[in-house]
Structure formats: C-alpha cells, structure tokens
PDB file of N, CA and C in Angstrom:
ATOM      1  N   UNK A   1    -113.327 156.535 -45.612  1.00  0.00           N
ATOM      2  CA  UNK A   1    -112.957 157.821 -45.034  1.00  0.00           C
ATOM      3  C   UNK A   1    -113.817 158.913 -45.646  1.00  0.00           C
ATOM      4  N   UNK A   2    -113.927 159.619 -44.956  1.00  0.00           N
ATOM      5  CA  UNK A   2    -115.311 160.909 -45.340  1.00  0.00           C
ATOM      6  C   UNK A   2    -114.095 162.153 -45.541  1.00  0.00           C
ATOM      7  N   UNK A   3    -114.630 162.576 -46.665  1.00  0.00           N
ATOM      8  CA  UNK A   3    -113.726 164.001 -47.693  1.00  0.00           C
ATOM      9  C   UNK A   3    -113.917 165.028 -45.991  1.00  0.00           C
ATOM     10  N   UNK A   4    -113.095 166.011 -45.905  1.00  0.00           N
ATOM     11  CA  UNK A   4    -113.566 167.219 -45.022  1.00  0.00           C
ATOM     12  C   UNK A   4    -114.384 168.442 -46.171  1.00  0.00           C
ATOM     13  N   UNK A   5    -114.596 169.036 -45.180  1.00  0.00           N
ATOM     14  CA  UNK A   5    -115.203 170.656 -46.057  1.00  0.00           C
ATOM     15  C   UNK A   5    -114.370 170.780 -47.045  1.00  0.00           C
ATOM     16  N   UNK A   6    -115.013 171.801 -47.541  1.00  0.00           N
ATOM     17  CA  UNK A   6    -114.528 172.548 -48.228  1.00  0.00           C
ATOM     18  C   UNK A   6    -113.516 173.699 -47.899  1.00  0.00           C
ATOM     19  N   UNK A   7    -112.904 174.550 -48.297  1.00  0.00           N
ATOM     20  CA  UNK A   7    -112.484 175.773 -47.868  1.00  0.00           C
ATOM     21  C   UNK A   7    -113.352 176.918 -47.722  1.00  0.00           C
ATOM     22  N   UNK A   8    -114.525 177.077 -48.408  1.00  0.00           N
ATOM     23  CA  UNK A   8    -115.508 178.065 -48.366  1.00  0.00           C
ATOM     24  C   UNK A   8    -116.496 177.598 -47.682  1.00  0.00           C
ATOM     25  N   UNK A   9    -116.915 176.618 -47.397  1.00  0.00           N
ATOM     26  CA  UNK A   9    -117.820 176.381 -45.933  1.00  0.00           C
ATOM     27  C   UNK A   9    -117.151 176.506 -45.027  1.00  0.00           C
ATOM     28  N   UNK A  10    -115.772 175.748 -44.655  1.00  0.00           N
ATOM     29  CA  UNK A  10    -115.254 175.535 -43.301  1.00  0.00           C
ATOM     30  C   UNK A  10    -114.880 176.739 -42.628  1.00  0.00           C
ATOM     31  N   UNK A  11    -114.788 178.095 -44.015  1.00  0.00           N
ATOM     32  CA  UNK A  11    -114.699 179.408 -43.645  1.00  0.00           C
ATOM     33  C   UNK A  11    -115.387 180.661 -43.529  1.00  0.00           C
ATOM     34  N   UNK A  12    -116.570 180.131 -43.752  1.00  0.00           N
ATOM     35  CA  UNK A  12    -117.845 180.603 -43.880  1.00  0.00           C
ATOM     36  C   UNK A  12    -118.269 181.374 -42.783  1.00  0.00           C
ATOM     37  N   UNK A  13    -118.371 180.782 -41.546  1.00  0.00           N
ATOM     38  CA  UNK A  13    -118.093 181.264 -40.372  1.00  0.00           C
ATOM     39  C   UNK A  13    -117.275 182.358 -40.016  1.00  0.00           C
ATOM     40  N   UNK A  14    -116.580 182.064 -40.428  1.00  0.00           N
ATOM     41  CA  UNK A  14    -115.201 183.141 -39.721  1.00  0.00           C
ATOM     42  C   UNK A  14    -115.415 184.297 -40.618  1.00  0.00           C
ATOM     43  N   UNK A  15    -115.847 184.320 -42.216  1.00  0.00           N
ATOM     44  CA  UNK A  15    -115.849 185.349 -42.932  1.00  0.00           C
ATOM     45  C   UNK A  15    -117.038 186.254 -42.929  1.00  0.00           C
ATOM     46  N   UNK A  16    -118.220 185.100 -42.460  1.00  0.00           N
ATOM     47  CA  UNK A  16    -119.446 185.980 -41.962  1.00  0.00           C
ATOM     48  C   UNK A  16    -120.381 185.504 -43.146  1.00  0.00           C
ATOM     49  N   UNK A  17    -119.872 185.198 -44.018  1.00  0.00           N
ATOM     50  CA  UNK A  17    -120.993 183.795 -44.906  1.00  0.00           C
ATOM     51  C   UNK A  17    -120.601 183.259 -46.249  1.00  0.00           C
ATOM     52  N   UNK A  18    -121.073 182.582 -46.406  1.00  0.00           N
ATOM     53  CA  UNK A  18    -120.576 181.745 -47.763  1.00  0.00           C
ATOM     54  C   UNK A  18    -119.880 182.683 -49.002  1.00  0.00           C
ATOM     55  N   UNK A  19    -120.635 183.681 -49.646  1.00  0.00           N
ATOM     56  CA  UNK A  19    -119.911 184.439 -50.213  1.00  0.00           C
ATOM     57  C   UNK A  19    -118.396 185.440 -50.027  1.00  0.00           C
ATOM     58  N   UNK A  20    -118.353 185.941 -48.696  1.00  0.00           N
ATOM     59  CA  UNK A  20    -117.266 186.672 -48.317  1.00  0.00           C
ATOM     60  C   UNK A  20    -116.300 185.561 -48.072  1.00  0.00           C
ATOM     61  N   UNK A  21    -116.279 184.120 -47.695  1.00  0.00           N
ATOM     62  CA  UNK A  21    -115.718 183.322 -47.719  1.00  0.00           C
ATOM     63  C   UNK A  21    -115.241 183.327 -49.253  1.00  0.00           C
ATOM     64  N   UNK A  22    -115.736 183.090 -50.052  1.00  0.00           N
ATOM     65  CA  UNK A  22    -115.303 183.185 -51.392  1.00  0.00           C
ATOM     66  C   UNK A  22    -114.839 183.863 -51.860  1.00  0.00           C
ATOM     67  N   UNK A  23    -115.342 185.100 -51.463  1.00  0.00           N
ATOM     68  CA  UNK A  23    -114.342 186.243 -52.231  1.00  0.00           C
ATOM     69  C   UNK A  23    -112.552 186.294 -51.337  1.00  0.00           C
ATOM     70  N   UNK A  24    -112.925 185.970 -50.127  1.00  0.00           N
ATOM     71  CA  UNK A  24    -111.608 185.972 -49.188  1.00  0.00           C
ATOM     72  C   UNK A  24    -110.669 185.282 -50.041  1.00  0.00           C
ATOM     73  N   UNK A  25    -111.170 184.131 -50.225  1.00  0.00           N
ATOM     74  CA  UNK A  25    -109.996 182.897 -50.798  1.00  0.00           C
ATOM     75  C   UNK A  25    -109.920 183.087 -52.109  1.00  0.00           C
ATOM     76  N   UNK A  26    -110.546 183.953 -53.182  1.00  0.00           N
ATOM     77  CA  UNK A  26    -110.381 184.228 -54.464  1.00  0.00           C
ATOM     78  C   UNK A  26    -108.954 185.054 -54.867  1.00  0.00           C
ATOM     79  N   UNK A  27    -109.387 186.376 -53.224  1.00  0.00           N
ATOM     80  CA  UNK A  27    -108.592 186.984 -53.151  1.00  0.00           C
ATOM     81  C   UNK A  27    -107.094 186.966 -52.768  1.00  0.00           C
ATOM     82  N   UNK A  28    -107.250 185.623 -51.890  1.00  0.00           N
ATOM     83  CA  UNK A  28    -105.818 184.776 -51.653  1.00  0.00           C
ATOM     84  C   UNK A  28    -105.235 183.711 -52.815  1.00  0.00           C
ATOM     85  N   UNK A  29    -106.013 184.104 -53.998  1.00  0.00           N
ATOM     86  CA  UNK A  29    -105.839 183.183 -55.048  1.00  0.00           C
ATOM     87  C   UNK A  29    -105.803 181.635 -55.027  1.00  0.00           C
ATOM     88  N   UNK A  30    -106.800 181.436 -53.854  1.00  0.00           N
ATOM     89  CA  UNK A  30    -106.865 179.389 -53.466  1.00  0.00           C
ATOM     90  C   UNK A  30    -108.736 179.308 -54.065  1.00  0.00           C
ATOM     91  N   UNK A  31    -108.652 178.029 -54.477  1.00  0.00           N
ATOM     92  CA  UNK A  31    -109.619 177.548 -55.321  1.00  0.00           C
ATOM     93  C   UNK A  31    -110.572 177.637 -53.899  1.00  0.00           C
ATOM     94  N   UNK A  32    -111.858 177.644 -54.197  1.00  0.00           N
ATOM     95  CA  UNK A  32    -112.731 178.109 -52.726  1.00  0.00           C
ATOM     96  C   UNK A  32    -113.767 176.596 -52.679  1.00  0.00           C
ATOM     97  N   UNK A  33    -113.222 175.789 -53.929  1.00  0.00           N
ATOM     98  CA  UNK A  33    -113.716 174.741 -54.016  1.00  0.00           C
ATOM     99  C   UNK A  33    -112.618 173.436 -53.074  1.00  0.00           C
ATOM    100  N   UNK A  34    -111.713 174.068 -52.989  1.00  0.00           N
ATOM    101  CA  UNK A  34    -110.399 172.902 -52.547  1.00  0.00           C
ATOM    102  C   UNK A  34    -110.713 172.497 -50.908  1.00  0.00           C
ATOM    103  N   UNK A  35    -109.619 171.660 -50.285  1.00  0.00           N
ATOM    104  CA  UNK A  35    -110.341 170.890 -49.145  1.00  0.00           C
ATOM    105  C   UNK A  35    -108.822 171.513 -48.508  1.00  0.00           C
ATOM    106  N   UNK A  36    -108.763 171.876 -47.251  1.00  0.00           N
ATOM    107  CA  UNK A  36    -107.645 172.217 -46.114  1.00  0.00           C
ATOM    108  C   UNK A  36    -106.582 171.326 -46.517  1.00  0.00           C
ATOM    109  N   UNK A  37    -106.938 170.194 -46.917  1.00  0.00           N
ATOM    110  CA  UNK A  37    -105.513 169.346 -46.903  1.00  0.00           C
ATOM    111  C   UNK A  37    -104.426 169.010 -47.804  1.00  0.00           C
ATOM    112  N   UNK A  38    -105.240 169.807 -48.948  1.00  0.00           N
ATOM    113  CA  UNK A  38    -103.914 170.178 -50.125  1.00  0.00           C
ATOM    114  C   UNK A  38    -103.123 171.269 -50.043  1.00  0.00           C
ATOM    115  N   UNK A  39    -103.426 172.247 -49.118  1.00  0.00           N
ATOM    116  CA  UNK A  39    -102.733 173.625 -49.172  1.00  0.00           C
ATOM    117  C   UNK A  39    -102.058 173.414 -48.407  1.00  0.00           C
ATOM    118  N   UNK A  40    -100.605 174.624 -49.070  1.00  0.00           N
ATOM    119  CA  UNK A  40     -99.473 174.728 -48.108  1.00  0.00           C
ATOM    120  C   UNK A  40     -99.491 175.805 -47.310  1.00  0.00           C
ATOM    121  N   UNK A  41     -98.259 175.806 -46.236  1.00  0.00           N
ATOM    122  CA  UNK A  41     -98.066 177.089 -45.274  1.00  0.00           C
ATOM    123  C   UNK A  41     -98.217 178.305 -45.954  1.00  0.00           C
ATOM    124  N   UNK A  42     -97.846 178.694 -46.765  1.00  0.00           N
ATOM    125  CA  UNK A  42     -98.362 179.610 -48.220  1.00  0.00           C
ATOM    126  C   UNK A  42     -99.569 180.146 -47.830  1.00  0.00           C
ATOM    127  N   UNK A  43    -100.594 179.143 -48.676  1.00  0.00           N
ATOM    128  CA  UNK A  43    -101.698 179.642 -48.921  1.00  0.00           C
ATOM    129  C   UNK A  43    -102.586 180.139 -47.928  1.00  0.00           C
ATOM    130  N   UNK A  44    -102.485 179.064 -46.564  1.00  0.00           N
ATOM    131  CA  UNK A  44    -102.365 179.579 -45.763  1.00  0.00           C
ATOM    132  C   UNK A  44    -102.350 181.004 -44.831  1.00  0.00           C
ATOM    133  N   UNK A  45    -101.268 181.505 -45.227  1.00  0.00           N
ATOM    134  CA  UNK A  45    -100.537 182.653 -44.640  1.00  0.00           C
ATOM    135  C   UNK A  45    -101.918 183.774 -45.747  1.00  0.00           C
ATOM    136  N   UNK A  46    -101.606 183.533 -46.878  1.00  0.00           N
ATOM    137  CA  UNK A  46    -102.450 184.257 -47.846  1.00  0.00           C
ATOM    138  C   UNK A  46    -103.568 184.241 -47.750  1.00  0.00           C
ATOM    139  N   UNK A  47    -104.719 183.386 -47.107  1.00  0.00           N
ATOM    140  CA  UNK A  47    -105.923 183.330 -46.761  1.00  0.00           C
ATOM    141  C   UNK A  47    -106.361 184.234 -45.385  1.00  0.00           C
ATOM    142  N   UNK A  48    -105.014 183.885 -44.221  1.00  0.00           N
ATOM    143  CA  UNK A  48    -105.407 184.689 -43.164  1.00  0.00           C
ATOM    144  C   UNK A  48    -105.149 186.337 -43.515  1.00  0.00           C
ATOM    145  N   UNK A  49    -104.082 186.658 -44.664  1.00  0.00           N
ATOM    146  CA  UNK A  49    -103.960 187.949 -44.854  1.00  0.00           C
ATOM    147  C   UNK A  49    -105.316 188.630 -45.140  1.00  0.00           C
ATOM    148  N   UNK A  50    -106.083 187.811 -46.672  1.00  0.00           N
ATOM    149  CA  UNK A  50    -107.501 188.621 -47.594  1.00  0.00           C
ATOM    150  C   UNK A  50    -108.546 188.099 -46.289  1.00  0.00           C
ATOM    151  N   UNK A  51    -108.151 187.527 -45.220  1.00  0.00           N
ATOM    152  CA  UNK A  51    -109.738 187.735 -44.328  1.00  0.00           C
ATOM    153  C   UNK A  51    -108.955 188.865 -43.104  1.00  0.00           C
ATOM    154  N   UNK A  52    -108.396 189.032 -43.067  1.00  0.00           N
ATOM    155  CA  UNK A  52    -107.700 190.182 -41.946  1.00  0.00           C
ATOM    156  C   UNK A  52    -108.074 191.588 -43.184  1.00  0.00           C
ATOM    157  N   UNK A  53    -107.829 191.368 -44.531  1.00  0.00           N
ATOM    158  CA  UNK A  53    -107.839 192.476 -45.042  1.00  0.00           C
ATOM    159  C   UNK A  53    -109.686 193.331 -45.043  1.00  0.00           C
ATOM    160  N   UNK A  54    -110.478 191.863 -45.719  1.00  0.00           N
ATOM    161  CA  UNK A  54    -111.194 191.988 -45.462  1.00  0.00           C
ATOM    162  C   UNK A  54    -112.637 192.617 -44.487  1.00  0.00           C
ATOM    163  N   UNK A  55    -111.573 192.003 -42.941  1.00  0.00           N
ATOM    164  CA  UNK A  55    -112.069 192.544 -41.941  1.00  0.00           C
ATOM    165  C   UNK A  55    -111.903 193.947 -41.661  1.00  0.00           C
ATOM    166  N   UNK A  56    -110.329 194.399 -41.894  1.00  0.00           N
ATOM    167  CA  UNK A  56    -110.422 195.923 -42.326  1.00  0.00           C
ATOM    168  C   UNK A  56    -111.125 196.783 -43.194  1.00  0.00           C
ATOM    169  N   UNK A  57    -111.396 196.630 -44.035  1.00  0.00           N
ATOM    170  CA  UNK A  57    -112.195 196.967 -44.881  1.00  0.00           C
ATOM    171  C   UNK A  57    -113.924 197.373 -44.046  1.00  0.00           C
ATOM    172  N   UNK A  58    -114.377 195.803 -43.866  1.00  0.00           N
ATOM    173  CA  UNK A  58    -115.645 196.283 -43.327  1.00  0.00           C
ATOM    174  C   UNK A  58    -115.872 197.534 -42.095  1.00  0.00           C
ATOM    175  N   UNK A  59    -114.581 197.108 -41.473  1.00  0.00           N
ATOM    176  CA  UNK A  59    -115.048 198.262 -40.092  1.00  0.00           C
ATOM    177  C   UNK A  59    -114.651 199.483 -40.541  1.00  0.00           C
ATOM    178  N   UNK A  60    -113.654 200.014 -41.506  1.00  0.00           N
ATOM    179  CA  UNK A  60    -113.015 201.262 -42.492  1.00  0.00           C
ATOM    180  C   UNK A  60    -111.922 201.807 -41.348  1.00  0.00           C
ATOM    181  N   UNK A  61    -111.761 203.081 -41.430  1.00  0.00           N
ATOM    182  CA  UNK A  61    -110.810 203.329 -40.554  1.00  0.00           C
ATOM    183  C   UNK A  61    -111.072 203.756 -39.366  1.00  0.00           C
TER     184      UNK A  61
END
C-alpha cells in the first residue's frame, strides 16, 4: 500500500503554495508533516478555519 500526501502538499494547492500551506496548518496547530488519515473532525474543522482566515487576510477588508 502506498503512504498518501502529506498535509502540506495535498494543501498546497488550495493555500497557494507549499509554504502558506504550512503556515495554515501550523496555525491550526496540526503537524504539516502528518498524512489526512490520522486527523480528527477537530483538526479538521481547525485547518479549514487558519486557511479561511488566511484567505481573509490576503484580500484585507
């Protein structure tokens, strides 16, 4: 069986690149090294918050 991504590649995309991916999930306090399939509904919830926050941020008010 082949490992999946990571959390910071597989979100890389969505955050706009490898680093903001990292800082997203630092900021949701999940390891940016970990794989989708150890995290709970939690972390989850906390990852989509720091990339929603994130996204606010870039565009400002």
């Amino acid at each position: 069986a082949q490992r999946r991504k990571t959390l910071r590649g597989a979100l890389s995309g969505l955050a706009g690149s490898p680093p903001a991916a990292e800082a997203a999930l630092r900021a949701a306090g999940v390891d940016p090294g970990a794989r989708g399939e150890v995290l709970d509904v939690t972390a989850y919830a906390r990852i989509a918050e720091a990339l929603a926050a994130a996204r606010t941020s870039e565009v400002g008010p």
